[in-house]
Short mmCIF file of C-alpha atoms and ligand atoms in Angstrom, two decimals:
data_model
loop_
_atom_site.label_atom_id
_atom_site.label_comp_id
_atom_site.label_asym_id
_atom_site.label_seq_id
_atom_site.Cartn_x
_atom_site.Cartn_y
_atom_site.Cartn_z
CA MET A 1 0.01 -0.08 -0.08
CA SER A 2 1.39 3.38 -0.90
CA ASP A 3 2.20 5.97 1.81
CA THR A 4 -0.77 8.30 2.03
CA GLN A 5 -0.29 12.09 2.88
CA LYS A 6 -3.33 13.11 1.50
CA THR A 7 -6.93 12.86 3.12
CA ALA A 8 -10.64 13.51 2.67
CA THR A 9 -12.89 14.72 5.07
CA LEU A 10 -16.40 13.34 5.31
CA THR A 11 -18.96 14.93 7.42
CA ILE A 12 -22.12 13.45 8.64
CA ASP A 13 -24.32 15.51 10.78
CA ASP A 14 -21.69 17.30 13.06
CA LYS A 15 -19.10 14.77 12.93
CA SER A 16 -16.07 14.84 10.54
CA PHE A 17 -14.15 11.85 9.64
CA GLU A 18 -10.50 12.07 8.09
CA LEU A 19 -10.16 9.32 5.30
CA PRO A 20 -6.72 8.28 3.88
CA ILE A 21 -6.24 8.85 -0.07
CA HIS A 22 -3.77 6.49 -1.84
CA SER A 23 -2.01 7.62 -4.77
CA PRO A 24 -1.57 4.94 -7.43
CA THR A 25 1.59 4.60 -9.87
CA ALA A 26 -1.23 5.61 -12.59
CA GLY A 27 -4.86 6.13 -12.44
CA PRO A 28 -7.15 8.22 -10.17
CA ASP A 29 -6.46 8.53 -6.50
CA VAL A 30 -8.16 5.89 -4.22
CA LEU A 31 -10.15 6.83 -1.25
CA ASP A 32 -9.57 4.43 1.58
CA ILE A 33 -12.91 3.75 3.46
CA ARG A 34 -11.93 0.54 5.23
CA LYS A 35 -12.29 1.96 8.65
CA LEU A 36 -15.28 3.80 8.05
CA TYR A 37 -17.74 1.52 9.34
CA GLY A 38 -15.67 1.23 12.62
CA GLN A 39 -15.36 5.11 13.02
CA ALA A 40 -18.56 6.47 11.32
CA GLY A 41 -21.07 3.44 11.39
CA VAL A 42 -22.03 3.95 7.72
CA PHE A 43 -21.39 1.77 4.80
CA THR A 44 -20.76 2.75 1.38
CA TYR A 45 -23.31 1.78 -1.45
CA ASP A 46 -21.97 0.95 -5.13
CA PRO A 47 -23.78 -1.75 -6.81
CA GLY A 48 -21.82 -2.73 -9.99
CA PHE A 49 -18.35 -1.52 -8.40
CA THR A 50 -18.49 1.61 -10.41
CA SER A 51 -16.41 3.40 -7.89
CA THR A 52 -15.12 0.92 -5.80
CA ALA A 53 -11.18 -0.48 -5.98
CA SER A 54 -11.46 -3.89 -4.61
CA CYS A 55 -7.79 -4.58 -4.18
CA GLU A 56 -4.24 -3.46 -4.77
CA SER A 57 -2.62 -4.99 -7.95
CA THR A 58 0.57 -4.48 -10.19
CA ILE A 59 -0.60 -6.61 -13.00
CA THR A 60 -2.75 -4.86 -15.41
CA TYR A 61 -3.67 -1.22 -15.90
CA ILE A 62 -6.35 0.38 -17.98
CA ASP A 63 -6.85 3.94 -18.80
CA GLY A 64 -10.37 3.75 -20.24
CA GLU A 65 -10.57 7.43 -21.27
CA GLU A 66 -7.70 7.28 -23.41
CA GLY A 67 -8.02 3.62 -24.57
CA ILE A 68 -4.95 2.26 -22.83
CA LEU A 69 -4.25 -1.28 -21.76
CA LEU A 70 -1.00 -2.20 -20.18
CA HIS A 71 0.42 -5.54 -18.98
CA ARG A 72 3.04 -5.00 -16.38
CA GLY A 73 3.32 -1.52 -17.77
CA TYR A 74 3.64 -3.01 -21.81
CA PRO A 75 1.02 -1.68 -24.10
CA ILE A 76 -1.14 -4.47 -25.45
CA ASP A 77 -0.38 -3.41 -29.10
CA GLN A 78 3.16 -3.95 -28.61
CA LEU A 79 2.57 -7.43 -27.10
CA ALA A 80 0.19 -8.33 -29.71
CA GLY A 81 2.48 -7.31 -32.51
CA LYS A 82 5.98 -8.33 -31.04
CA SER A 83 5.53 -10.82 -28.42
CA HIS A 84 3.49 -14.11 -28.20
CA TYR A 85 0.89 -15.60 -25.82
CA LEU A 86 3.23 -17.80 -23.68
CA GLU A 87 5.71 -15.08 -23.07
CA VAL A 88 2.75 -12.80 -22.12
CA CYS A 89 1.81 -15.37 -19.64
CA PHE A 90 5.15 -15.42 -18.11
CA LEU A 91 5.11 -11.47 -17.81
CA LEU A 92 1.72 -11.71 -16.13
CA LEU A 93 2.53 -14.54 -13.87
CA TYR A 94 5.95 -13.24 -12.73
CA GLY A 95 6.08 -9.41 -13.46
CA TYR A 96 9.04 -9.28 -15.86
CA LEU A 97 9.82 -10.16 -19.61
CA PRO A 98 11.69 -13.48 -19.44
CA THR A 99 15.29 -14.42 -20.54
CA ALA A 100 15.58 -16.64 -23.62
CA THR A 101 16.31 -19.54 -21.18
CA GLU A 102 13.71 -18.55 -18.79
CA LEU A 103 11.32 -18.41 -21.66
CA GLU A 104 12.29 -22.08 -23.05
CA ASN A 105 12.09 -23.31 -19.46
CA PHE A 106 8.72 -21.84 -18.94
CA GLU A 107 7.35 -23.38 -22.62
CA THR A 108 8.61 -26.60 -21.96
CA THR A 109 7.08 -26.85 -18.32
CA ILE A 110 3.63 -25.75 -19.83
CA THR A 111 4.10 -28.25 -23.02
CA ARG A 112 4.68 -31.14 -20.79
CA HIS A 113 1.70 -30.60 -18.58
CA THR A 114 -0.71 -30.31 -21.45
CA MET A 115 -2.22 -33.92 -21.09
CA VAL A 116 -4.98 -34.53 -18.92
CA HIS A 117 -5.51 -37.48 -16.59
CA GLU A 118 -6.71 -40.28 -18.74
CA GLN A 119 -9.73 -41.18 -16.52
CA MET A 120 -10.88 -37.42 -17.00
CA ILE A 121 -12.18 -38.85 -20.39
CA ASN A 122 -15.03 -40.32 -18.37
CA PHE A 123 -16.17 -36.88 -17.39
CA PHE A 124 -16.85 -35.73 -20.77
CA ARG A 125 -18.69 -39.12 -21.33
CA GLY A 126 -21.23 -37.96 -18.78
CA PHE A 127 -22.59 -34.89 -20.71
CA ARG A 128 -24.88 -34.86 -23.41
CA ARG A 129 -23.45 -34.34 -26.97
CA ASP A 130 -25.35 -31.34 -27.28
CA ALA A 131 -24.07 -29.64 -24.25
CA HIS A 132 -22.65 -26.12 -24.58
CA PRO A 133 -18.81 -26.59 -24.52
CA MET A 134 -18.62 -23.91 -21.62
CA ALA A 135 -20.96 -26.04 -19.68
CA ILE A 136 -18.54 -28.95 -19.96
CA ILE A 137 -15.61 -26.92 -19.08
CA VAL A 138 -16.96 -25.54 -16.31
CA GLY A 139 -17.48 -28.73 -14.78
CA VAL A 140 -14.08 -30.35 -15.97
CA ILE A 141 -12.17 -27.72 -14.61
CA GLY A 142 -13.84 -27.79 -11.25
CA ALA A 143 -13.34 -31.71 -11.30
CA MET A 144 -9.51 -31.01 -11.81
CA SER A 145 -9.38 -30.76 -7.78
CA ALA A 146 -10.44 -34.22 -7.50
CA PHE A 147 -7.53 -35.61 -9.81
CA TYR A 148 -4.54 -33.07 -8.80
CA HIS A 149 -4.45 -33.64 -5.16
CA ASP A 150 -0.76 -32.19 -4.96
CA SER A 151 -1.54 -28.99 -6.24
CA THR A 152 -4.50 -27.95 -4.12
CA ASP A 153 -2.70 -26.56 -0.89
CA ILE A 154 -2.85 -23.02 -1.36
CA ASN A 155 -0.45 -22.32 1.55
CA ASP A 156 2.31 -24.12 -0.44
CA PRO A 157 4.03 -21.85 -2.70
CA ARG A 158 5.22 -24.74 -5.09
CA GLN A 159 1.87 -26.40 -5.30
CA ARG A 160 0.33 -22.74 -6.24
CA GLU A 161 3.01 -22.77 -8.83
CA VAL A 162 2.44 -26.22 -10.29
CA ALA A 163 -1.56 -25.40 -10.22
CA SER A 164 -0.93 -22.46 -12.39
CA HIS A 165 1.11 -24.42 -14.99
CA ARG A 166 -1.40 -27.22 -15.01
CA LEU A 167 -4.28 -24.69 -15.71
CA ILE A 168 -2.69 -23.05 -18.32
CA ALA A 169 -1.17 -26.11 -19.86
CA LYS A 170 -4.61 -28.05 -19.55
CA MET A 171 -7.23 -25.54 -20.57
CA PRO A 172 -6.37 -25.85 -24.46
CA THR A 173 -6.57 -29.33 -24.11
CA ILE A 174 -10.06 -29.51 -22.00
CA ALA A 175 -11.65 -26.83 -24.33
CA ALA A 176 -10.35 -28.76 -27.39
CA MET A 177 -11.82 -32.06 -25.91
CA ALA A 178 -15.25 -30.34 -25.14
CA TYR A 179 -15.45 -29.22 -28.68
CA LYS A 180 -14.40 -32.57 -30.04
CA TYR A 181 -17.12 -34.29 -27.66
CA THR A 182 -19.97 -32.14 -28.76
CA VAL A 183 -19.35 -32.95 -32.70
CA GLY A 184 -18.80 -36.58 -31.90
CA GLN A 185 -15.29 -36.87 -32.92
CA PRO A 186 -12.34 -38.74 -31.08
CA PHE A 187 -10.15 -36.74 -28.71
CA VAL A 188 -6.87 -35.50 -30.18
CA TYR A 189 -3.93 -35.63 -27.89
CA PRO A 190 -1.49 -32.99 -27.43
CA ARG A 191 1.65 -32.84 -29.22
CA ASN A 192 4.86 -31.75 -27.64
CA ASP A 193 6.54 -30.49 -30.91
CA LEU A 194 3.88 -27.96 -31.62
CA ASP A 195 3.54 -24.46 -29.93
CA TYR A 196 0.60 -23.49 -27.69
CA ALA A 197 -1.67 -21.90 -30.22
CA SER A 198 -0.96 -24.70 -33.22
CA ASN A 199 -1.48 -27.38 -30.72
CA PHE A 200 -4.89 -26.09 -29.88
CA LEU A 201 -5.91 -25.67 -33.49
CA ARG A 202 -4.78 -29.34 -34.27
CA MET A 203 -6.47 -30.62 -31.29
CA CYS A 204 -9.51 -29.11 -32.44
CA PHE A 205 -9.45 -29.76 -36.31
CA ALA A 206 -7.35 -32.95 -36.56
CA VAL A 207 -9.01 -36.05 -37.34
CA PRO A 208 -7.45 -39.57 -37.32
CA ALA A 209 -8.24 -39.97 -41.13
CA GLU A 210 -5.80 -37.57 -42.28
CA GLU A 211 -2.73 -35.60 -41.47
CA TYR A 212 -3.53 -32.02 -40.39
CA GLU A 213 -1.19 -29.29 -41.09
CA VAL A 214 -1.34 -26.31 -39.04
CA ASN A 215 -1.36 -23.18 -41.01
CA PRO A 216 1.44 -20.86 -39.46
CA ILE A 217 -0.76 -17.70 -40.08
CA LEU A 218 -3.88 -19.06 -38.46
CA ALA A 219 -1.48 -19.95 -35.86
CA ARG A 220 -0.20 -16.74 -35.36
CA ALA A 221 -3.53 -15.09 -35.57
CA MET A 222 -5.08 -17.91 -32.76
CA ASP A 223 -1.83 -16.81 -30.66
CA ARG A 224 -2.76 -13.01 -31.12
CA ILE A 225 -6.40 -13.74 -30.07
CA PHE A 226 -5.08 -15.67 -26.93
CA THR A 227 -2.82 -12.64 -26.06
CA LEU A 228 -5.45 -9.73 -26.59
CA HIS A 229 -7.70 -11.67 -24.08
CA ALA A 230 -4.98 -12.75 -21.27
CA ASP A 231 -5.90 -10.38 -18.79
CA HIS A 232 -8.07 -7.15 -17.96
CA GLU A 233 -7.76 -6.34 -14.33
CA GLN A 234 -10.64 -6.47 -11.98
CA ASN A 235 -13.48 -7.53 -14.56
CA ALA A 236 -16.57 -9.52 -13.44
CA SER A 237 -14.85 -13.10 -13.78
CA THR A 238 -11.49 -11.93 -12.28
CA SER A 239 -13.42 -10.44 -9.22
CA THR A 240 -15.31 -13.65 -9.06
CA VAL A 241 -12.12 -15.61 -8.91
CA ARG A 242 -10.61 -13.17 -6.18
CA LEU A 243 -13.92 -13.52 -4.16
CA ALA A 244 -14.11 -17.41 -4.40
CA SER A 245 -10.23 -17.65 -3.53
CA SER A 246 -10.88 -15.35 -0.42
CA SER A 247 -12.47 -18.16 1.29
CA GLY A 248 -9.39 -20.42 0.89
CA ALA A 249 -10.89 -22.64 -2.21
CA ASN A 250 -8.57 -24.37 -4.00
CA PRO A 251 -7.47 -23.00 -7.48
CA PHE A 252 -9.39 -25.34 -9.64
CA ALA A 253 -12.66 -24.39 -7.95
CA CYS A 254 -11.73 -20.64 -8.13
CA ILE A 255 -10.93 -20.78 -11.85
CA ALA A 256 -14.11 -22.74 -12.59
CA ALA A 257 -16.01 -19.89 -10.86
CA GLY A 258 -14.24 -17.33 -13.16
CA ILE A 259 -15.12 -19.52 -16.29
CA ALA A 260 -19.06 -19.58 -14.78
CA CYS A 261 -19.05 -15.76 -14.69
CA LEU A 262 -17.34 -15.36 -17.90
CA TRP A 263 -20.15 -17.09 -19.77
CA GLY A 264 -22.53 -14.47 -19.32
CA PRO A 265 -23.50 -12.37 -22.44
CA ALA A 266 -22.41 -8.77 -20.81
CA HIS A 267 -18.73 -10.53 -20.44
CA GLY A 268 -17.26 -13.05 -22.39
CA GLY A 269 -20.55 -14.69 -23.76
CA ALA A 270 -20.49 -11.60 -26.09
CA ASN A 271 -18.56 -13.03 -28.77
CA GLN A 272 -20.86 -15.63 -29.47
CA ALA A 273 -24.00 -13.13 -29.02
CA CYS A 274 -22.15 -10.74 -31.35
CA LEU A 275 -21.73 -13.11 -34.01
CA GLU A 276 -25.16 -14.65 -33.78
CA MET A 277 -26.73 -11.05 -33.79
CA LEU A 278 -24.67 -10.20 -37.05
CA LYS A 279 -26.14 -13.44 -38.76
CA GLU A 280 -29.47 -12.45 -37.59
CA ILE A 281 -28.93 -8.89 -39.27
CA GLY A 282 -27.82 -10.74 -42.22
CA THR A 283 -27.44 -7.79 -44.72
CA PRO A 284 -26.54 -4.10 -44.37
CA ASP A 285 -30.03 -2.91 -45.27
CA ARG A 286 -31.33 -4.31 -41.97
CA ILE A 287 -29.11 -2.45 -39.92
CA PRO A 288 -31.25 0.65 -39.18
CA GLU A 289 -34.12 -1.61 -37.67
CA PHE A 290 -31.14 -3.10 -35.22
CA ILE A 291 -29.86 0.25 -34.45
CA ALA A 292 -33.40 1.57 -33.63
CA ARG A 293 -34.03 -1.51 -31.34
CA ALA A 294 -30.59 -1.02 -29.52
CA LYS A 295 -31.71 2.60 -28.62
CA ASP A 296 -35.46 1.50 -27.57
CA LYS A 297 -35.57 1.84 -23.95
CA GLU A 298 -38.59 -0.66 -23.96
CA ASP A 299 -36.50 -3.27 -25.93
CA PRO A 300 -33.96 -5.24 -24.05
CA PHE A 301 -32.07 -5.78 -27.20
CA ARG A 302 -28.32 -4.43 -27.26
CA LEU A 303 -25.72 -4.05 -29.67
CA MET A 304 -23.41 -7.10 -28.81
CA GLY A 305 -19.83 -6.26 -29.07
CA PHE A 306 -20.60 -2.77 -28.17
CA GLY A 307 -19.71 -0.71 -25.09
CA HIS A 308 -17.64 -1.33 -22.03
CA ARG A 309 -17.55 -0.29 -18.37
CA VAL A 310 -14.14 1.09 -18.51
CA TYR A 311 -13.25 2.08 -22.12
CA LYS A 312 -14.77 5.19 -23.06
CA ASN A 313 -12.95 6.22 -26.21
CA HIS A 314 -11.79 2.95 -27.63
CA ASP A 315 -10.93 -0.55 -26.85
CA PRO A 316 -7.29 -0.95 -27.88
CA ARG A 317 -8.00 -4.82 -27.98
CA ALA A 318 -10.68 -4.10 -30.75
CA THR A 319 -8.01 -1.95 -32.90
CA VAL A 320 -5.59 -4.90 -33.05
CA MET A 321 -8.58 -7.41 -33.53
CA LYS A 322 -9.96 -5.64 -36.42
CA GLN A 323 -6.59 -5.55 -38.41
CA SER A 324 -6.43 -9.19 -37.61
CA ALA A 325 -9.86 -10.11 -39.08
CA ASP A 326 -8.58 -8.20 -42.19
CA GLU A 327 -5.47 -10.33 -42.35
CA VAL A 328 -7.10 -13.70 -41.71
CA LEU A 329 -10.08 -13.15 -44.10
CA ASP A 330 -7.68 -12.15 -46.90
CA LEU A 331 -5.46 -15.14 -46.21
CA LEU A 332 -8.62 -17.48 -46.13
CA GLY A 333 -9.82 -15.65 -49.37
CA VAL A 334 -13.01 -14.84 -47.96
CA GLU A 335 -12.37 -10.71 -47.54
CA ASP A 336 -16.08 -10.02 -49.06
CA ASN A 337 -17.10 -12.32 -46.26
CA PRO A 338 -20.96 -10.90 -45.65
CA LEU A 339 -20.67 -10.82 -41.67
CA LEU A 340 -17.55 -8.79 -42.17
CA GLN A 341 -19.62 -6.41 -44.55
CA VAL A 342 -22.33 -6.14 -42.05
CA ALA A 343 -19.89 -5.63 -39.02
CA LYS A 344 -17.96 -2.85 -40.83
CA GLU A 345 -21.32 -1.03 -41.79
CA LEU A 346 -22.68 -1.62 -38.40
CA GLU A 347 -19.71 0.03 -36.92
CA ARG A 348 -19.86 2.94 -39.24
CA VAL A 349 -23.76 3.51 -38.58
CA ALA A 350 -23.53 3.20 -34.92
CA LEU A 351 -20.54 5.38 -34.53
CA SER A 352 -22.19 8.27 -36.54
CA ASP A 353 -25.54 7.96 -34.39
CA PRO A 354 -25.32 10.53 -31.72
CA TYR A 355 -26.73 7.75 -29.09
CA PHE A 356 -23.87 5.94 -29.34
CA ALA A 357 -21.30 8.73 -29.31
CA ASP A 358 -23.23 10.55 -26.34
CA LYS A 359 -23.14 7.06 -24.22
CA LYS A 360 -19.34 6.81 -25.36
CA LEU A 361 -20.38 3.26 -26.80
CA PHE A 362 -17.49 1.81 -29.15
CA PRO A 363 -16.85 -1.68 -30.56
CA ASN A 364 -15.17 -3.81 -28.02
CA VAL A 365 -13.00 -6.94 -28.39
CA ASP A 366 -15.72 -9.10 -28.97
CA PHE A 367 -16.99 -7.20 -31.98
CA TYR A 368 -14.26 -8.39 -34.48
CA SER A 369 -13.20 -11.77 -32.76
CA GLY A 370 -16.06 -13.76 -33.73
CA ILE A 371 -15.46 -12.99 -37.28
CA ILE A 372 -11.84 -14.54 -37.37
CA LEU A 373 -12.89 -17.36 -35.39
CA GLU A 374 -15.58 -18.41 -37.67
CA ALA A 375 -13.35 -17.94 -40.74
CA MET A 376 -10.88 -20.35 -38.95
CA GLY A 377 -13.68 -22.98 -38.75
CA PHE A 378 -14.90 -22.61 -34.83
CA PRO A 379 -18.75 -22.80 -34.43
CA THR A 380 -20.00 -19.94 -32.31
CA SER A 381 -20.37 -22.12 -29.17
CA MET A 382 -16.46 -22.24 -29.21
CA PHE A 383 -15.84 -18.37 -28.78
CA THR A 384 -16.20 -18.28 -25.25
CA PRO A 385 -14.30 -21.37 -24.48
CA ILE A 386 -11.36 -19.73 -26.56
CA PHE A 387 -11.87 -16.30 -24.36
CA ALA A 388 -11.76 -18.50 -21.15
CA LEU A 389 -8.71 -20.53 -21.94
CA SER A 390 -6.96 -17.10 -22.89
CA ARG A 391 -7.99 -15.65 -19.63
CA THR A 392 -6.99 -18.33 -17.50
CA VAL A 393 -3.47 -16.89 -17.17
CA GLY A 394 -5.04 -13.56 -16.00
CA TRP A 395 -7.47 -15.24 -13.33
CA ILE A 396 -4.37 -17.40 -12.02
CA SER A 397 -2.04 -14.37 -12.08
CA GLN A 398 -4.53 -12.30 -9.91
CA TRP A 399 -5.25 -15.27 -7.80
CA LYS A 400 -1.65 -15.91 -6.99
CA GLU A 401 -1.18 -11.83 -6.31
CA GLN A 402 -4.17 -12.13 -4.16
CA LEU A 403 -2.82 -15.05 -2.05
CA SER A 404 0.76 -13.60 -1.48
CA ASP A 405 -0.72 -10.46 -0.12
CA PRO A 406 -0.42 -10.74 3.49
CA ALA A 407 -3.28 -8.58 3.99
CA HIS A 408 -5.81 -10.40 1.99
CA LYS A 409 -8.97 -11.36 4.06
CA ILE A 410 -12.29 -12.86 3.06
CA GLY A 411 -14.37 -10.90 0.58
CA ARG A 412 -17.61 -9.77 2.34
CA PRO A 413 -19.61 -6.80 1.02
CA ARG A 414 -22.31 -5.41 3.17
CA GLN A 415 -25.71 -3.95 1.85
CA LEU A 416 -28.25 -1.40 1.93
CA TYR A 417 -31.40 -3.33 3.48
CA LEU A 418 -34.75 -2.44 2.15
CA GLY A 419 -36.82 -5.43 3.48
CA GLU A 420 -39.08 -5.83 6.35
CA THR A 421 -38.02 -5.02 9.97
CA GLU A 422 -38.28 -7.82 12.37
CA ARG A 423 -41.75 -9.26 12.79
CA ASP A 424 -43.38 -12.34 14.39
CA TYR A 425 -44.02 -15.59 12.62
CA SER A 426 -47.61 -16.27 11.84
CA ASP A 427 -49.02 -19.87 11.98
CA ILE A 428 -50.06 -21.17 8.46
CA GLU A 429 -54.00 -21.12 9.45
CA ASN A 430 -53.82 -17.42 10.27
CA ARG A 431 -52.22 -16.17 6.89
N1 LIG B 501 -26.29 -1.29 -26.96
C1 LIG B 501 -26.94 -0.44 -26.62
N2 LIG B 501 -27.00 0.47 -25.68
C2 LIG B 501 -26.05 0.33 -24.78
C3 LIG B 501 -25.03 -0.87 -25.05
C4 LIG B 501 -25.03 -1.53 -26.12
N3 LIG B 501 -24.27 -2.50 -26.27
N4 LIG B 501 -24.32 -0.73 -23.86
C5 LIG B 501 -24.56 0.11 -23.11
N5 LIG B 501 -25.76 0.87 -23.56
C6 LIG B 501 -26.34 1.79 -22.82
C7 LIG B 501 -27.29 1.56 -21.83
O1 LIG B 501 -28.68 1.31 -22.26
C8 LIG B 501 -27.34 2.84 -20.82
O2 LIG B 501 -28.04 3.60 -21.47
P1 LIG B 501 -28.77 4.62 -20.18
O3 LIG B 501 -27.86 5.35 -19.63
O4 LIG B 501 -29.88 5.46 -21.01
O5 LIG B 501 -29.43 3.73 -19.38
C9 LIG B 501 -25.74 3.27 -20.90
O6 LIG B 501 -25.49 2.75 -22.37
C10 LIG B 501 -24.84 2.61 -20.02
O7 LIG B 501 -24.86 1.33 -19.94
P2 LIG B 501 -24.61 0.39 -18.88
O8 LIG B 501 -25.20 -0.93 -19.00
O9 LIG B 501 -24.83 1.33 -17.53
O10 LIG B 501 -23.10 0.18 -18.72
P3 LIG B 501 -22.15 -0.76 -17.97
O11 LIG B 501 -20.91 -0.23 -17.83
O12 LIG B 501 -22.81 -1.31 -16.79
O13 LIG B 501 -22.24 -2.02 -19.20
C11 LIG B 501 -21.48 -3.37 -20.61
C12 LIG B 501 -21.06 -2.12 -19.90
C13 LIG B 501 -20.25 -3.92 -21.57
C14 LIG B 501 -22.01 -4.62 -19.87
C15 LIG B 501 -22.60 -3.05 -21.98
O14 LIG B 501 -22.16 -1.91 -22.58
C16 LIG B 501 -23.09 -4.11 -22.76
O15 LIG B 501 -24.17 -4.84 -22.23
N6 LIG B 501 -22.50 -4.46 -24.00
C17 LIG B 501 -23.11 -5.50 -24.98
C18 LIG B 501 -22.49 -6.78 -24.30
C19 LIG B 501 -20.72 -6.93 -24.69
O16 LIG B 501 -20.65 -6.52 -25.93
N7 LIG B 501 -20.01 -7.19 -23.57
C20 LIG B 501 -18.74 -7.21 -23.85
C21 LIG B 501 -17.97 -6.40 -22.96
S1 LIG B 501 -16.13 -6.43 -23.62
C22 LIG B 501 -15.56 -8.02 -23.17
C23 LIG B 501 -15.23 -8.39 -21.67
O17 LIG B 501 -14.24 -7.86 -21.16
O18 LIG B 501 -16.18 -9.02 -21.25
#
């Protein structure tokens, strides 16, 4: 915690209270209200945490007004352009860019952990074939705590390390298995001679009947999608992981909680919802109808892939994703893809509409990712699993950071109670 010189004075009736203000290395000052209830007997009220910092962190910084995203200080566009996913994983986990030897060792460790316990296959067989892959992944990741007992002791730093490596390594295998299961194809084992992204593509798309050649440009695009989703500070799923972890739950249970939260359409589920929306729109001439619906307060419809709690200028991930979409579609010879035409026109129309400009609603990372993933051959149901596998390192890094903070406590918000006050129970015959 930074030393604090500044304070704020809160006056309630005729009493004043001094509250410390902490200055971060970047971003707005933070008012420390931890002793407020003890001193003044009041709670603060902030549903949706729009003004609340829930923890200290040194991992990721976002300036939503300027559209800046930094991991350990490095801008996301530099990482997406010059680095690759496993190096970004190392950076997020350990706080610095690895040397060549450190990176090689880390990549070897992750590669050697990609297989899952053979008996876990039985779990998959328990699901219906038409299950959503996210439903399978939530269950299977949670069930890892039933297999990997030697990495569930959160008080042992070595076990925490092994759990981190296992989760980052096994997520692609489990996500690919969930996909293979739902399409009725045999599982494809990971291969140690392939890089992380190529391995995932192969585990998803190879079939025993023929050789599968990984296209290096598609592998690079896949890797970039992983990198762009790697972490995003205290978003809903990360906060869920931290809250689950605050009770001392094991790492596999915590990450399963994060995956469950990510699934919602306001968060990671938006990539699937966005592509389905673009398909429903179908042709550019129907865009005005959907824009009108998004603006109608009586209609729950929202433009999926638009808006963000923090970004109020642009989402820097979306900028890189849009370039990547152009490259991938060009490579695949589908640059006149009708969905891309609808997406581009929808973006143009929305950005020139005062409703979206006034509310500072811009395309977010999910707006273009689905177009790339679909062009690569993924069904929409795999979009959110790909987000989940990419974000696993972010969840894990935040989880490790929380556990190594000696001041961490169980997360336990209070409430503004508006229900009945105490009253006597009435027997059923008197109601
Ligand atoms: N379409 C139409 N109107 C919108 C949209 C949208 N996509 N997003 C926000 N608004 C309006 C909203 O109706 C509200 O209007 P008013 O002030 O008149 O009531 C105003 O903008 C502010 O919206 P909010 O819901 O209070 O904002 P929030 O910060 O709580 O929600 C959000 C952020 C991302 C959940 C929301 O913008 C949304 O639902 N977007 C669509 C889903 C989506 O694309 N989610 C992916 C987020 S990025 C990936 C990730 O990291 O999860």
